[in-house]
Coordinates of C-alpha atoms in Angstrom, one line a residue:
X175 CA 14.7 79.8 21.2
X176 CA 13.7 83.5 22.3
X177 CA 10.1 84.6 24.4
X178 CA 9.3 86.4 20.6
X179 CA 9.8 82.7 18.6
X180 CA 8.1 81.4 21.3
X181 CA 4.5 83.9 20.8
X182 CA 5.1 83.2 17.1
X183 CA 4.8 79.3 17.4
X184 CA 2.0 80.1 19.6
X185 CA 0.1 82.2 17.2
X186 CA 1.0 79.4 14.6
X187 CA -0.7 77.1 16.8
X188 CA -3.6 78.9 17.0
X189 CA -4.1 79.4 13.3
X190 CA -3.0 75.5 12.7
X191 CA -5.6 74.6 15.6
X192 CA -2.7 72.2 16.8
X193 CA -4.1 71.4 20.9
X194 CA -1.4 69.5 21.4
X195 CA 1.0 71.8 20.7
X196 CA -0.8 75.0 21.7
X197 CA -1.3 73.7 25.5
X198 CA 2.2 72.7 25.8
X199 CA 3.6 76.3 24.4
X200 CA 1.2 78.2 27.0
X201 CA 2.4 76.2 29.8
X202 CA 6.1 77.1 29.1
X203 CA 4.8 81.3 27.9
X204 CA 2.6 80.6 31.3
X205 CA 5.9 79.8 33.9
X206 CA 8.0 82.6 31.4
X207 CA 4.8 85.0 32.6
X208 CA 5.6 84.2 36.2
X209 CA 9.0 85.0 35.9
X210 CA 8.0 88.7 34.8
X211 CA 5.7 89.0 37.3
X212 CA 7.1 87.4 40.6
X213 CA 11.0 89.0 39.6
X214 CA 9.5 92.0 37.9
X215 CA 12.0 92.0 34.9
X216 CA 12.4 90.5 31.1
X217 CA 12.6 87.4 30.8
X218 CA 15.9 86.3 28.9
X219 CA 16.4 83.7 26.1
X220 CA 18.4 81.9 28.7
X221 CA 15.3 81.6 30.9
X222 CA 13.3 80.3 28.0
X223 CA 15.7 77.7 27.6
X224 CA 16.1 76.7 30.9
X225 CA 11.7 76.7 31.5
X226 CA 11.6 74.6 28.0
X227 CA 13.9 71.9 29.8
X228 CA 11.8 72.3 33.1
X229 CA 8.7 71.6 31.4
X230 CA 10.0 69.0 29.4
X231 CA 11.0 67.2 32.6
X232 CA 7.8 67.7 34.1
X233 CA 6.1 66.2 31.4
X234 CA 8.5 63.3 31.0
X235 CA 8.1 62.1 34.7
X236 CA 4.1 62.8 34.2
X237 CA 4.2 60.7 31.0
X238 CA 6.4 57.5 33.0
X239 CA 3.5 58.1 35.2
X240 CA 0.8 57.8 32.7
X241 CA 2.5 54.6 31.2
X242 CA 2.3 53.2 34.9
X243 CA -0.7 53.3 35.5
X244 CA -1.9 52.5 31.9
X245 CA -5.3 53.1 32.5
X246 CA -5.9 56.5 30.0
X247 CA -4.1 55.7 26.3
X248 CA -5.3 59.0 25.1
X249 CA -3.6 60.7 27.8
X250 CA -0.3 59.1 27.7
X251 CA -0.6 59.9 23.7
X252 CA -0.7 63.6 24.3
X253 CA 2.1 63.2 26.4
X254 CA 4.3 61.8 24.0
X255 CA 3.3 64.3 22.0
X256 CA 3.6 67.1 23.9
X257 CA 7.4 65.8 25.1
X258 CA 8.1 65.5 21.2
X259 CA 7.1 69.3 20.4
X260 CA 9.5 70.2 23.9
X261 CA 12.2 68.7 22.2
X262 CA 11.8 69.7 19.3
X263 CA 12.3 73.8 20.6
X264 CA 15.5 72.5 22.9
X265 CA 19.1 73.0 21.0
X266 CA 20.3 69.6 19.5
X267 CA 22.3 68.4 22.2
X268 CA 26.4 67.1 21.7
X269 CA 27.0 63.7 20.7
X270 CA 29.4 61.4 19.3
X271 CA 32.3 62.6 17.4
X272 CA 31.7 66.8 18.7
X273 CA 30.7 65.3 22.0
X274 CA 34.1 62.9 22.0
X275 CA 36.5 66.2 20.3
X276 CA 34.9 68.5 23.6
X277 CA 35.9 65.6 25.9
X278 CA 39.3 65.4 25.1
X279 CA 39.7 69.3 24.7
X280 CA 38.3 69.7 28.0
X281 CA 40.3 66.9 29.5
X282 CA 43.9 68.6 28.3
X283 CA 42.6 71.8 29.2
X284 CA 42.4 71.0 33.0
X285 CA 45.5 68.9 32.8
X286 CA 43.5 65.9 34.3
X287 CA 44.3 62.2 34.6
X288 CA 42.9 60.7 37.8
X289 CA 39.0 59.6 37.5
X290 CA 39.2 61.3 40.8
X291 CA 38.8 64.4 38.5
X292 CA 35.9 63.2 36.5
X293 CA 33.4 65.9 38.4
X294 CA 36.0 68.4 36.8
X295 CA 35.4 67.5 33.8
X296 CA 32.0 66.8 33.2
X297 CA 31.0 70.4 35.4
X298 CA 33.3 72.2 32.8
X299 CA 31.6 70.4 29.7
X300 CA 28.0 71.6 31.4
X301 CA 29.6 74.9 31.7
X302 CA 30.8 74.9 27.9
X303 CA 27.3 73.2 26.9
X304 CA 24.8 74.8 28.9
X305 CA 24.5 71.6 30.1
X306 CA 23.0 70.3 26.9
X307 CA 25.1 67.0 26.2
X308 CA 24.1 63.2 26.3
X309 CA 25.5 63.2 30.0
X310 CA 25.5 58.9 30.2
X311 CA 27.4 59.0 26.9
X312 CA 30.0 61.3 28.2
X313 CA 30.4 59.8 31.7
X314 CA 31.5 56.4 30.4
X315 CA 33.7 58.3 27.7
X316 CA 35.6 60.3 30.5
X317 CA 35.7 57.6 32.9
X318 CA 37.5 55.5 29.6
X319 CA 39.9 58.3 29.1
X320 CA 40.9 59.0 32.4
X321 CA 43.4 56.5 34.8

């Protein structure tokens, strides 16, 4: 996603009179308008990605919260919500059979075979991902192919 799809959905929002979705996209164009002003430079599709996975963190960890305490249903709602539309902008991460084909090309590339090695690996598939793989799934996959 880039800052200019970003104003776009916003301005969607807006016309759609979506809340949920509206509050959620001015948080992230909110922390992206920090950026510009506390660095004093453009802010990069990079950073949008990385501030959409911030946010959706924050608002995952605020949601387990909510569901804790389980005292304001409405709020937890919007949550879901709001960590549904996060997602939504996020690239679709690796799984299964790409996920499994990256593991092994990664794995022959280094020349690996020790599970002594595994933080090789899965730092070289975060580097080839952007970090944006099941990480569980491909921990138990390299620990299976490696001695």
């Amino acid at each position: 996603m880039t800052y200019d799809e970003l104003k776009e959905q916003i301005k969607d929002a807006m016309k759609a009179k979506d809340k949920v979705r509206l509050s959620i996209l001015r948080q992230v164009h909110g922390e992206l308008k920090n950026i510009e002003v506390d660095e004093r430079r453009e802010v990069t599709d990079a950073d949008v990605v990385a501030m959409v996975k911030r946010v959706t963190k924050q608002t995952k960890e605020t949601l387990e919260g909510s569901i804790k305490a389980a005292n304001d249903d409405e709020r937890t709602e919007r949550l879901t919500q709001q960590v549904a539309i996060l997602e939504s902008l996020l690239p679709a991460a690796l799984t299964g059979d790409e996920l499994d084909a990256l593991i092994q090309k990664t794995i022959d590339e280094l020349g690996v075979t020790s599970k002594k090695d595994m933080g090789k690996v899965m730092g070289a598939l975060t580097k080839a991902t952007d970090g944006n793989f099941d990480k569980a799934y491909a921990a138990k996959s390299v620990q299976s192919r490696l001695q």
